[in-house]
Amino acid sequence: RKSTCEAARLVLAAAVEAGAPEDIIGWIDEPSLELSNAVMHHPDINLILATGGPGMVKAAYSSGKPAIGVGAGNTPAVIDECADIKRAVASILMSKTFDNGVVCASEQSAIVVDAVYDAVRDRFAHHGGHILSAAEADAVRKVLLVDGHLNADIVGQSAHTIAAMAGIAVPATTKVLIGEVTDIADAEPFAHEKLSPTLALYRAADFQDACDKAAALVALGGIGHTSVLYTDQDQQGGRIRQFGAVMKTARILINTPSSQGGIGDLYNFRLAPSLTLGCGSWGGNSISENVGPQHLINKKTVAKRAENMLWHKLPKSIYFRRGILPFALEELRGKKRCLIVTDRFLFENGYVAETVRILKNLGLEVETFFEVAADPTLAVVRKGLSLANAFQPDVILALGGGSPMDAAKIMWVMYEAPEVAFEDLALRFMDIRKRIYTFPKLGVKAQLVAVPTTSGTGSEVTPFAVVTDERTGTKYPIADYELTPSMAIIDANLVMDMPKGLTAAGGIDAVTHALEAYVSVIANEYTDGQALQALKLLKGHLPSAYINGAKDPKARELVHNGATLAGIAFANAFLGVCHSMAHKLGAEFHLPHGIANALLIANVIRYNAADIPTKQTAFSQYDRPKGVARYAEVARHLELGGSRDHERVEKLI
């Protein structure tokens, strides 16, 4: 108490001399629980830093003030057979005599493996440690604790003084009183924090037993504080990791005197210098590190508004024009095996045969999985995956509409990274580039080539896939840029015979893609042009493609290209509530996705085209509601007429 007050006086004098306020530091000359409690509840107190027993820390946390409390220690030091015994013993003796053991990080017990126990014991005895006899140990036990609590009279006293208090005689040069004990229990005084140059000495059968004993001692009274291991730190990394995994302490010191090592910046440079050591939630504290000035100051952060980094990601290669399929597939020359993923209709009606012929002429072995149906399920994906695992392709070629491409993408992930769990792939996110689950790197074992035979989904250029859990009926939209195909082949000859219904559904799907990408909060200079061009192509040629089909091959081609452009736009700007609801509507009533979009898009436009929306989506570059203006821009681009923005929106609808 007197030393603490005198230290405070010295620091105050130095602070005032340096220009600090005269009352910057204060103290209580005669401390009591009542005075401490009054100070903690005083209205001028802004923060409490509580160093003391559990009662003091609890009182601080219960004061209603911001508080940083630290816990009690009961540091065990394990010495294994690989340790430098001379250094270990010298370190512990030095630590225990520093401030006569009052530092809360000081060793309270040494746990020595049987192989070196006698050598360590003898080393302690020869260098100032007094190994207590059984009778002497009993005498010391009586002065260590009083009524189950630490005896305040021994705190900070020398080993010689404590021995005298216990009625035993030891040399005046004795550094530490060492009791050989076996029990780790409340009833064993040596097993507790003693804040004096007294030490428990335990024998352990082996390293595992030593770790178990150390963990038990920490749990008894020093959880969260400090533990020590003496071993060969250069050769015994495994033991260090094992010890670290077992110990519930914030400070795990290796080959270090714990009093000096725990307070930091002397025997290691990982711990901040401090005599106030947090124990984390283990010890009922708010922090687990050494308390420093950074914990006692308020920080102001001035953060200027900044926009997210945006991106424009595409397949490495996109090939387009009628009749280019055989030329584009030349890119696969040199590959060994190709797995085609398609649906039964395309397989049985000859649409796959030409692709198989081209691939075989290029020297590839070909296997075909043709069991994909609309709204592909996890069961179908896993069946295709089994074929892929057996065939070991270095190319996966998705041929068909959105369903084969969706199935192929998920198969690709599971083929490349069999350890992934679908549940992880389906985790939601706010920013696709900052998702919790990191997708595996794809393209290591196989390329994914996407060849659309419908015009609408845009899946051939997007990082999205939709798969249904057949057990629950739940549709999972999976999104990550790793899912972007390696190559997309946009050959309009493959869509010439699309039926009218599919042409309409796919066309409206593509229109919705472009519209939602253009009004997205992530829309940008790169996606805007593709969305608008897609809408221009679709407006100009979708009616003829629907009415005339293969009789107007140019319209078919431009609609096909428009659908892919819309895919590129929404791959990078994303979609909105129309598509979100369309997935739910389609899953519930088994509607084609394009039809579900068609049923919703007009009302979605009206909903989005609000001058004062109920809520604005949070995204840094989207600084104000723009729905009306963006839809009006689309109407102007498509030359739909109208003199005012709201009129243009109605023309668009």
XYZ file of C-alpha atoms in Angstrom:
653
model
C 0.000 0.000 0.000
C 2.677 2.497 1.011
C 4.812 1.610 -2.001
C 1.853 2.093 -4.333
C 1.038 5.499 -2.891
C 4.675 6.593 -3.055
C 4.911 5.470 -6.684
C 1.792 7.506 -7.472
C 3.324 10.572 -5.781
C 6.499 10.277 -7.826
C 4.616 9.914 -11.117
C 2.296 12.818 -10.222
C 5.238 15.097 -9.458
C 6.881 14.241 -12.769
C 3.624 14.720 -14.667
C 2.902 18.126 -13.118
C 6.457 19.248 -13.798
C 5.918 18.288 -17.434
C 2.786 20.443 -17.599
C 0.001 18.039 -16.630
C -2.917 19.164 -14.420
C -2.106 19.038 -10.709
C -4.880 16.547 -9.965
C -4.231 14.192 -12.855
C -3.308 11.348 -10.476
C -4.941 10.597 -7.143
C -4.933 7.773 -4.612
C -6.502 6.515 -1.420
C -4.057 6.519 1.491
C -6.063 4.117 3.621
C -7.965 1.839 1.220
C -11.204 0.113 2.149
C -13.987 -1.630 0.289
C -16.316 1.268 1.070
C -13.952 3.885 -0.307
C -13.180 1.847 -3.411
C -16.890 1.350 -4.045
C -17.567 5.066 -3.581
C -14.852 5.985 -6.073
C -16.150 3.492 -8.634
C -19.652 4.977 -8.428
C -18.571 8.638 -8.429
C -20.179 10.567 -11.314
C -16.818 11.958 -12.478
C -15.383 8.480 -13.082
C -15.430 7.592 -16.785
C -13.587 4.261 -16.804
C -12.530 1.719 -14.195
C -9.372 -0.355 -14.552
C -9.707 -3.010 -11.880
C -6.654 -4.999 -10.839
C -7.231 -7.252 -7.876
C -9.180 -10.239 -6.710
C -12.426 -11.532 -8.214
C -14.457 -9.409 -5.795
C -12.820 -6.198 -6.952
C -13.245 -7.098 -10.617
C -16.890 -8.060 -10.136
C -17.560 -4.809 -8.287
C -16.014 -2.854 -11.160
C -18.121 -4.632 -13.769
C -21.221 -4.107 -11.615
C -20.612 -0.389 -11.100
C -22.517 0.750 -14.152
C -19.318 2.320 -15.521
C -17.180 1.147 -18.431
C -14.682 -1.209 -16.817
C -11.605 -3.223 -17.694
C -11.039 -5.940 -15.136
C -8.257 -8.474 -14.975
C -8.207 -11.829 -13.239
C -6.158 -13.862 -10.830
C -3.340 -16.095 -11.975
C -2.276 -19.583 -10.950
C 0.561 -20.106 -13.391
C 1.788 -23.677 -13.923
C 5.222 -24.258 -15.453
C 5.694 -27.585 -17.230
C 9.252 -28.900 -17.625
C 9.613 -31.797 -20.063
C 12.546 -34.103 -20.720
C 13.655 -31.994 -23.707
C 14.057 -28.814 -21.659
C 17.305 -27.094 -20.732
C 17.038 -27.891 -17.009
C 19.618 -25.351 -15.906
C 17.819 -22.555 -17.716
C 14.383 -23.703 -16.564
C 15.309 -23.791 -12.868
C 17.186 -20.492 -13.025
C 14.247 -18.840 -14.800
C 11.684 -20.019 -12.263
C 13.832 -18.971 -9.294
C 14.426 -15.555 -10.838
C 10.727 -15.147 -11.552
C 9.628 -16.191 -8.055
C 12.034 -13.770 -6.391
C 11.024 -10.824 -8.592
C 9.014 -8.613 -6.196
C 8.921 -11.687 -3.946
C 6.335 -13.341 -6.181
C 3.589 -10.721 -6.013
C 3.308 -10.456 -9.806
C 0.115 -12.268 -10.747
C 1.873 -14.020 -13.632
C 4.525 -15.612 -11.397
C 4.793 -19.403 -11.309
C 2.673 -21.041 -8.622
C 3.633 -24.607 -9.492
C 6.238 -26.536 -11.441
C 5.163 -29.775 -13.114
C 8.087 -31.960 -14.090
C 7.976 -35.156 -16.146
C 9.242 -38.199 -14.308
C 12.288 -38.669 -16.541
C 13.914 -35.449 -15.275
C 12.064 -34.885 -11.993
C 14.969 -35.784 -9.712
C 17.417 -33.693 -11.718
C 15.112 -30.675 -11.562
C 14.472 -31.170 -7.841
C 18.191 -31.345 -7.117
C 18.836 -28.270 -9.240
C 16.256 -26.288 -7.274
C 17.791 -27.432 -3.975
C 21.323 -26.490 -5.032
C 20.386 -23.006 -6.252
C 18.373 -21.483 -3.446
C 15.182 -23.497 -3.381
C 14.352 -25.154 -0.078
C 12.621 -28.501 -0.627
C 10.218 -28.782 2.290
C 9.931 -32.005 4.228
C 6.446 -33.380 4.782
C 6.254 -31.790 8.239
C 7.619 -28.485 6.967
C 5.161 -28.492 4.093
C 2.269 -28.968 6.524
C 3.524 -26.045 8.588
C 3.763 -23.788 5.539
C 0.290 -24.858 4.378
C -1.134 -23.372 7.581
C 0.221 -19.918 6.765
C -0.503 -19.917 3.029
C -4.275 -19.848 3.409
C -6.473 -18.577 6.211
C -10.104 -19.716 6.203
C -9.671 -20.879 2.630
C -8.318 -17.540 1.405
C -4.825 -16.272 0.696
C -3.142 -15.040 3.853
C -2.477 -11.349 3.231
C 0.408 -11.403 5.728
C 2.597 -13.552 3.450
C 2.089 -11.536 0.283
C 5.400 -10.109 -0.887
C 7.367 -11.487 2.062
C 10.675 -13.295 1.604
C 10.978 -17.060 1.780
C 12.943 -16.721 5.024
C 10.211 -14.594 6.631
C 7.429 -16.955 5.566
C 9.385 -19.918 6.937
C 9.697 -18.123 10.262
C 5.955 -17.460 10.264
C 5.463 -21.213 9.789
C 7.863 -22.002 12.616
C 10.558 -23.631 10.515
C 14.181 -22.681 10.088
C 15.738 -22.133 6.676
C 18.922 -20.338 5.597
C 18.593 -16.588 5.158
C 19.697 -17.068 1.544
C 16.699 -19.245 0.705
C 14.969 -17.964 -2.421
C 11.849 -20.123 -2.641
C 10.010 -22.587 -0.408
C 9.130 -25.633 -2.505
C 6.510 -28.153 -1.448
C 6.330 -31.526 -3.197
C 2.618 -32.218 -3.601
C 0.288 -34.516 -5.500
C -3.229 -33.125 -5.053
C -4.815 -30.524 -7.294
C -7.801 -29.479 -5.226
C -9.230 -26.632 -3.179
C -8.014 -28.381 -0.028
C -4.363 -28.197 -1.144
C -2.963 -24.712 -0.307
C 0.068 -25.227 -2.557
C -2.258 -25.686 -5.560
C -3.476 -22.070 -5.334
C -2.123 -18.628 -6.204
C 0.216 -17.692 -3.352
C 1.709 -14.295 -4.352
C 4.898 -15.122 -2.505
C 8.163 -17.035 -3.057
C 6.458 -20.381 -2.476
C 6.088 -23.051 -5.139
C 4.284 -26.361 -5.582
C 6.297 -29.145 -7.236
C 4.383 -31.919 -9.053
C 5.703 -35.092 -10.644
C 4.083 -36.088 -13.976
C 4.277 -39.528 -15.548
C 4.848 -38.087 -19.033
C 4.213 -34.992 -21.125
C 0.495 -35.681 -21.570
C 0.088 -36.106 -17.816
C 1.980 -32.859 -17.274
C -0.356 -31.020 -19.662
C -3.394 -32.469 -17.895
C -2.080 -31.376 -14.486
C -1.301 -27.892 -15.778
C -4.797 -27.550 -17.233
C -6.320 -28.670 -13.928
C -4.286 -26.099 -11.977
C -5.355 -23.329 -14.339
C -8.989 -24.373 -14.002
C -8.645 -24.392 -10.213
C -7.884 -20.724 -9.939
C -6.047 -19.037 -12.819
C -8.136 -19.663 -15.889
C -7.353 -17.277 -18.701
C -4.127 -15.930 -17.194
C -0.706 -17.475 -17.890
C 0.994 -20.828 -18.384
C 4.582 -21.809 -19.159
C 6.265 -24.660 -21.005
C 9.978 -25.440 -20.844
C 11.028 -27.587 -23.805
C 13.255 -27.490 -26.871
C 11.451 -24.728 -28.731
C 13.389 -25.336 -31.945
C 12.685 -29.074 -32.188
C 9.456 -29.600 -30.248
C 6.935 -27.568 -32.217
C 4.418 -30.390 -31.866
C 4.586 -30.254 -28.084
C 4.267 -26.494 -28.097
C 1.115 -26.769 -30.243
C -0.244 -29.537 -28.002
C 0.365 -27.487 -24.869
C -1.140 -24.388 -26.459
C -4.265 -26.276 -27.487
C -4.832 -27.638 -23.973
C -4.170 -24.492 -21.937
C -7.032 -22.037 -21.459
C -4.706 -19.110 -20.843
C -4.224 -15.894 -22.785
C -0.459 -15.973 -22.302
C 1.370 -19.201 -23.150
C 5.055 -18.633 -22.543
C 7.826 -20.879 -23.821
C 11.130 -21.131 -21.906
C 10.354 -17.887 -20.126
C 10.294 -16.704 -16.492
C 6.612 -15.945 -16.217
C 6.780 -12.832 -14.024
C 8.987 -11.021 -16.509
C 7.681 -12.816 -19.590
C 4.032 -12.260 -18.767
C 4.457 -8.521 -18.335
C 5.945 -8.388 -21.817
C 8.654 -6.808 -23.934
C 11.583 -8.416 -22.132
C 11.728 -12.155 -22.735
C 9.431 -11.904 -25.733
C 8.209 -9.195 -28.046
C 4.696 -10.504 -28.627
C 3.211 -9.137 -25.403
C 2.744 -5.444 -24.685
C 4.551 -4.281 -21.518
C 2.037 -4.147 -18.684
C 1.434 -5.301 -15.139
C -2.303 -5.535 -15.787
C -2.975 -8.785 -17.592
C -6.391 -9.618 -19.008
C -7.792 -13.144 -18.831
C -10.539 -12.868 -21.434
C -13.963 -14.408 -21.067
C -12.328 -17.485 -19.480
C -11.474 -15.364 -16.451
C -14.553 -13.147 -16.593
C -12.649 -10.243 -18.183
C -13.508 -8.085 -21.157
C -10.040 -8.414 -22.727
C -7.488 -11.208 -22.969
C -4.371 -9.173 -23.723
C -2.008 -7.069 -21.662
C -3.725 -3.799 -20.805
C -2.014 -0.765 -22.292
C -2.674 2.893 -23.058
C -4.699 1.911 -26.123
C -7.347 0.429 -23.845
C -7.714 3.655 -21.867
C -8.284 6.157 -24.643
C -11.239 6.981 -26.835
C -10.466 6.873 -30.539
C -12.222 8.992 -33.118
C -12.372 7.690 -36.659
C -13.251 10.037 -39.497
C -14.372 7.865 -42.410
C -15.008 9.499 -45.766
C -17.569 7.938 -48.048
C -15.899 5.643 -50.541
C -17.259 3.426 -53.272
C -16.670 -0.288 -53.489
C -14.252 -1.610 -56.049
C -16.361 -2.918 -58.912
C -15.518 -5.550 -61.497
C -16.436 -7.008 -64.861
C -15.836 -10.734 -65.019
C -16.505 -12.935 -68.036
C -15.560 -16.340 -69.401
C -12.019 -16.303 -70.727
C -13.332 -16.882 -74.251
C -16.720 -16.106 -75.814
C -17.205 -17.294 -79.407
C -20.253 -16.198 -81.417
C -21.808 -16.283 -84.907
C -23.856 -18.912 -86.666
C -22.058 -22.126 -87.495
C -18.982 -21.547 -85.330
C -19.406 -24.603 -83.076
C -16.803 -26.827 -84.813
C -14.317 -23.961 -85.053
C -14.713 -22.963 -81.413
C -14.335 -26.563 -80.263
C -10.921 -26.582 -81.967
C -9.796 -24.779 -78.798
C -10.110 -28.141 -77.032
C -7.552 -29.883 -79.220
C -5.025 -31.544 -76.934
C -7.572 -32.317 -74.225
C -8.128 -35.985 -73.375
C -11.671 -36.606 -72.156
C -14.884 -34.603 -72.402
C -18.015 -35.187 -70.336
C -21.097 -33.713 -72.018
C -23.888 -32.695 -69.632
C -27.251 -32.330 -71.349
C -30.907 -33.360 -71.158
C -32.677 -36.413 -72.529
C -34.591 -34.506 -75.242
C -31.434 -33.096 -76.814
C -29.669 -36.438 -76.535
C -32.469 -38.492 -78.084
C -33.214 -36.011 -80.875
C -29.716 -35.846 -82.307
C -28.612 -32.469 -80.965
C -25.668 -34.016 -79.106
C -24.412 -36.318 -81.857
C -22.784 -33.564 -83.927
C -20.882 -32.265 -80.900
C -19.726 -35.793 -80.045
C -18.522 -36.286 -83.625
C -16.521 -33.043 -83.592
C -14.918 -33.842 -80.251
C -13.952 -37.353 -81.301
C -12.391 -36.006 -84.484
C -10.283 -33.780 -82.232
C -9.012 -36.879 -80.441
C -11.102 -36.642 -77.270
C -12.835 -39.514 -75.550
C -16.453 -38.536 -74.951
C -18.987 -39.586 -72.323
C -22.493 -38.140 -72.109
C -24.663 -37.569 -69.051
C -28.181 -36.855 -70.315
C -30.394 -37.186 -67.229
C -30.721 -33.483 -66.436
C -34.325 -32.322 -66.278
C -35.879 -28.907 -65.764
C -35.032 -27.505 -62.329
C -32.069 -29.862 -61.758
C -31.905 -31.508 -58.368
C -29.030 -32.348 -56.085
C -29.737 -36.030 -56.693
C -29.196 -35.584 -60.447
C -26.052 -33.542 -59.820
C -24.622 -36.269 -57.598
C -25.463 -38.923 -60.199
C -23.606 -36.960 -62.854
C -20.755 -36.423 -60.414
C -20.375 -40.177 -60.006
C -19.951 -40.495 -63.766
C -17.423 -37.644 -63.783
C -15.398 -39.221 -60.980
C -15.265 -42.497 -62.886
C -14.489 -40.923 -66.276
C -12.064 -38.220 -65.028
C -12.690 -35.635 -67.773
C -10.479 -32.625 -68.373
C -13.395 -30.894 -70.132
C -17.008 -30.653 -68.961
C -19.255 -29.400 -71.761
C -22.726 -28.167 -70.822
C -25.031 -28.407 -73.837
C -28.590 -27.166 -73.512
C -30.600 -24.531 -71.714
C -30.191 -23.215 -68.209
C -30.815 -26.552 -66.495
C -27.893 -28.516 -68.027
C -25.610 -25.529 -67.462
C -26.701 -25.156 -63.831
C -26.206 -28.872 -63.192
C -22.822 -28.850 -64.943
C -21.600 -25.919 -62.832
C -22.396 -27.647 -59.538
C -20.947 -30.933 -60.824
C -17.807 -29.006 -61.806
C -17.362 -27.666 -58.271
C -17.881 -31.048 -56.643
C -15.641 -32.794 -59.173
C -12.799 -30.320 -58.691
C -13.199 -30.100 -54.905
C -14.850 -33.255 -53.530
C -14.393 -32.010 -49.978
C -16.884 -29.153 -50.372
C -20.277 -29.322 -48.686
C -23.259 -28.075 -50.661
C -24.524 -26.282 -47.551
C -21.367 -24.146 -47.622
C -21.787 -23.328 -51.307
C -25.336 -22.140 -50.610
C -24.410 -19.697 -47.811
C -25.841 -16.244 -48.425
C -23.730 -13.106 -48.689
C -24.017 -9.359 -49.090
C -20.971 -8.857 -51.317
C -20.062 -11.697 -53.688
C -16.378 -10.818 -53.306
C -16.494 -10.864 -49.483
C -18.432 -14.039 -48.822
C -17.802 -16.049 -45.652
C -17.199 -19.270 -47.563
C -14.437 -19.123 -50.156
C -15.153 -21.227 -53.228
C -12.380 -23.587 -54.303
C -10.296 -22.594 -57.308
C -11.877 -24.231 -60.355
C -10.348 -25.160 -63.691
C -7.514 -27.182 -62.189
C -8.849 -30.595 -63.249
C -11.244 -29.550 -65.997
C -12.482 -26.658 -68.104
C -16.192 -25.882 -68.235
C -17.472 -25.121 -71.745
C -21.033 -23.784 -72.023
C -22.977 -24.174 -75.273
C -26.529 -22.777 -74.996
C -29.285 -24.292 -77.140
C -31.878 -21.807 -75.889
C -31.904 -18.015 -75.879
C -32.657 -16.589 -72.467
C -30.865 -17.814 -69.366
C -27.464 -16.272 -70.084
C -26.031 -18.976 -67.841
C -23.215 -19.548 -70.324
C -21.557 -16.312 -69.126
C -22.722 -15.989 -65.515
C -21.370 -17.053 -62.127
C -24.787 -18.343 -61.053
C -26.446 -21.734 -60.847
C -29.812 -22.773 -59.447
C -30.292 -26.247 -58.023
C -33.223 -27.775 -56.142
C -33.059 -29.916 -53.037
C -35.458 -32.688 -54.012
C -36.082 -33.542 -50.349
C -37.493 -30.130 -49.441
C -38.322 -28.580 -52.809
C -36.133 -25.604 -51.921
C -34.368 -23.861 -54.794
C -30.844 -22.735 -54.018
C -29.324 -19.966 -56.160
C -25.551 -20.512 -55.940
C -23.279 -17.606 -56.844
C -19.533 -17.234 -57.132
C -17.289 -16.081 -59.953
C -15.489 -19.420 -59.816
C -18.674 -20.812 -61.412
C -18.154 -18.685 -64.531
C -17.576 -21.078 -67.450
C -14.116 -21.171 -68.977
C -15.559 -20.831 -72.487
C -18.939 -19.909 -73.978
C -19.934 -20.833 -77.537
C -22.888 -18.788 -78.838
C -23.908 -20.529 -82.078
C -27.382 -19.480 -83.205
C -27.691 -22.554 -85.441
C -28.401 -24.466 -82.230
C -31.568 -22.429 -81.505
C -33.175 -22.301 -84.930
C -35.815 -24.901 -84.072
C -36.828 -23.568 -80.657
C -40.614 -23.826 -80.211
C -42.613 -20.636 -79.842
C -43.343 -21.144 -76.167
C -39.681 -21.567 -75.309
C -38.750 -18.622 -77.527
C -41.195 -16.381 -75.672
C -40.277 -17.594 -72.188
C -36.543 -17.350 -72.867
C -36.930 -13.973 -74.519
C -38.841 -12.471 -71.604
C -36.275 -13.967 -69.223
C -33.521 -12.168 -71.152
C -35.515 -8.910 -71.227
C -35.946 -9.138 -67.470
C -32.231 -9.846 -67.020
C -31.325 -6.688 -68.905
C -33.944 -4.521 -67.193
C -33.007 -5.627 -63.701
C -29.288 -5.287 -64.425
C -29.817 -1.732 -65.676
C -31.728 -0.579 -62.577
C -29.562 -2.563 -60.144
C -27.819 -0.612 -57.386
C -24.570 -2.180 -58.665
C -25.185 -1.170 -62.287
C -22.183 0.628 -63.729
C -20.667 2.046 -66.888
C -19.549 -1.393 -68.048
C -22.849 -3.226 -67.547
C -25.108 -0.393 -68.731
C -24.041 -0.629 -72.354
C -24.529 -4.378 -72.497
C -27.946 -4.176 -70.818
C -29.166 -1.463 -73.189
C -27.807 -3.218 -76.284
C -29.419 -6.460 -75.157
C -32.785 -4.696 -74.794
C -32.385 -3.067 -78.205
C -31.658 -6.417 -79.866
C -34.516 -8.138 -78.060
C -37.049 -5.389 -78.793
C -36.070 -5.320 -82.435
C -35.897 -9.050 -83.138
C -37.703 -11.126 -80.500
C -41.148 -10.678 -82.159
C -39.832 -11.948 -85.511
C -37.901 -14.788 -83.879
C -41.141 -15.800 -82.154
C -43.370 -15.502 -85.236
C -41.016 -16.675 -87.976
C -38.590 -18.948 -86.133
C -35.956 -20.465 -88.436
C -37.405 -18.523 -91.381
C -35.709 -15.439 -89.937
C -32.262 -16.751 -88.959
C -30.923 -13.231 -88.467
C -33.561 -12.500 -85.839
C -32.782 -15.814 -84.159
C -29.087 -14.937 -84.049
C -29.574 -11.426 -82.696
C -31.964 -12.643 -79.994
C -29.407 -15.315 -79.090
C -26.671 -12.685 -78.827
C -28.983 -10.332 -76.942
C -29.681 -13.012 -74.351
C -25.947 -13.538 -73.812
C -25.328 -9.779 -73.560
C -28.075 -9.600 -70.930
C -26.314 -12.466 -69.157
C -23.024 -10.544 -69.140
C -24.828 -7.500 -67.721
C -26.520 -9.302 -64.855
C -23.451 -11.438 -64.159
C -21.784 -8.229 -63.012
C -24.687 -5.996 -61.930
C -26.925 -8.754 -60.510
C -30.708 -8.949 -60.507
C -33.609 -7.728 -58.408
C -36.899 -8.634 -56.796
C -38.493 -9.847 -60.036
C -36.054 -12.727 -60.352
C -36.104 -13.360 -56.628
C -39.881 -13.771 -56.658
C -39.846 -15.665 -59.963
C -37.707 -18.409 -58.433
C -40.200 -18.786 -55.572
C -43.198 -18.637 -57.895
C -41.706 -21.198 -60.264
C -40.779 -23.567 -57.440
C -44.237 -23.393 -55.887
C -46.307 -23.748 -59.076
C -43.768 -25.443 -61.392
C -43.808 -22.589 -63.888
C -41.072 -22.042 -66.484
C -38.749 -19.355 -65.163
C -39.363 -16.990 -68.069
C -43.139 -17.217 -67.604
C -42.777 -16.461 -63.899
C -40.745 -13.369 -64.789
C -43.336 -12.318 -67.372
C -46.087 -12.490 -64.751
C -44.152 -10.225 -62.405
C -42.050 -7.740 -64.354
C -44.725 -5.086 -65.049
C -45.668 -4.791 -61.387
C -42.014 -4.868 -60.350
C -41.293 -1.903 -62.629
C -44.157 0.026 -61.023
C -42.864 -0.909 -57.580
C -39.308 0.192 -58.363
C -40.329 3.365 -60.188
C -41.123 5.270 -57.013
C -39.895 8.820 -56.443
C -39.862 8.199 -52.696
C -39.372 4.463 -52.094
C -40.150 3.054 -48.664
C -36.570 1.824 -48.373
C -33.355 2.421 -50.282
C -30.909 -0.422 -50.763
C -27.565 0.160 -49.040
C -24.702 0.289 -51.523
C -22.093 3.023 -51.499
C -22.222 3.989 -55.164
C -26.032 4.133 -55.212
C -26.454 7.573 -53.666
C -30.154 8.260 -54.251
C -33.292 6.529 -55.611
C -32.917 6.270 -59.387
C -35.603 3.785 -60.429
C -37.772 6.245 -62.355
C -34.816 7.850 -64.128
C -33.224 4.527 -65.059
C -36.423 3.040 -66.494
C -36.997 6.283 -68.396
C -33.486 5.984 -69.881
C -34.380 2.504 -71.118
C -37.561 3.844 -72.717
C -35.640 6.642 -74.450
C -33.005 4.184 -75.690
C -35.732 1.985 -77.143
C -37.524 5.037 -78.627
C -40.791 4.232 -76.884
C -41.941 7.845 -76.675
C -43.175 9.914 -73.771
C -42.327 13.468 -72.745
C -41.790 12.977 -69.010
C -40.025 10.242 -67.069
C -43.165 8.766 -65.497
C -44.837 8.687 -68.894
C -41.793 6.944 -70.343
C -41.978 4.328 -67.573
C -45.594 3.594 -68.502
C -44.579 3.279 -72.159
C -41.893 0.794 -71.115
C -44.418 -1.287 -69.182
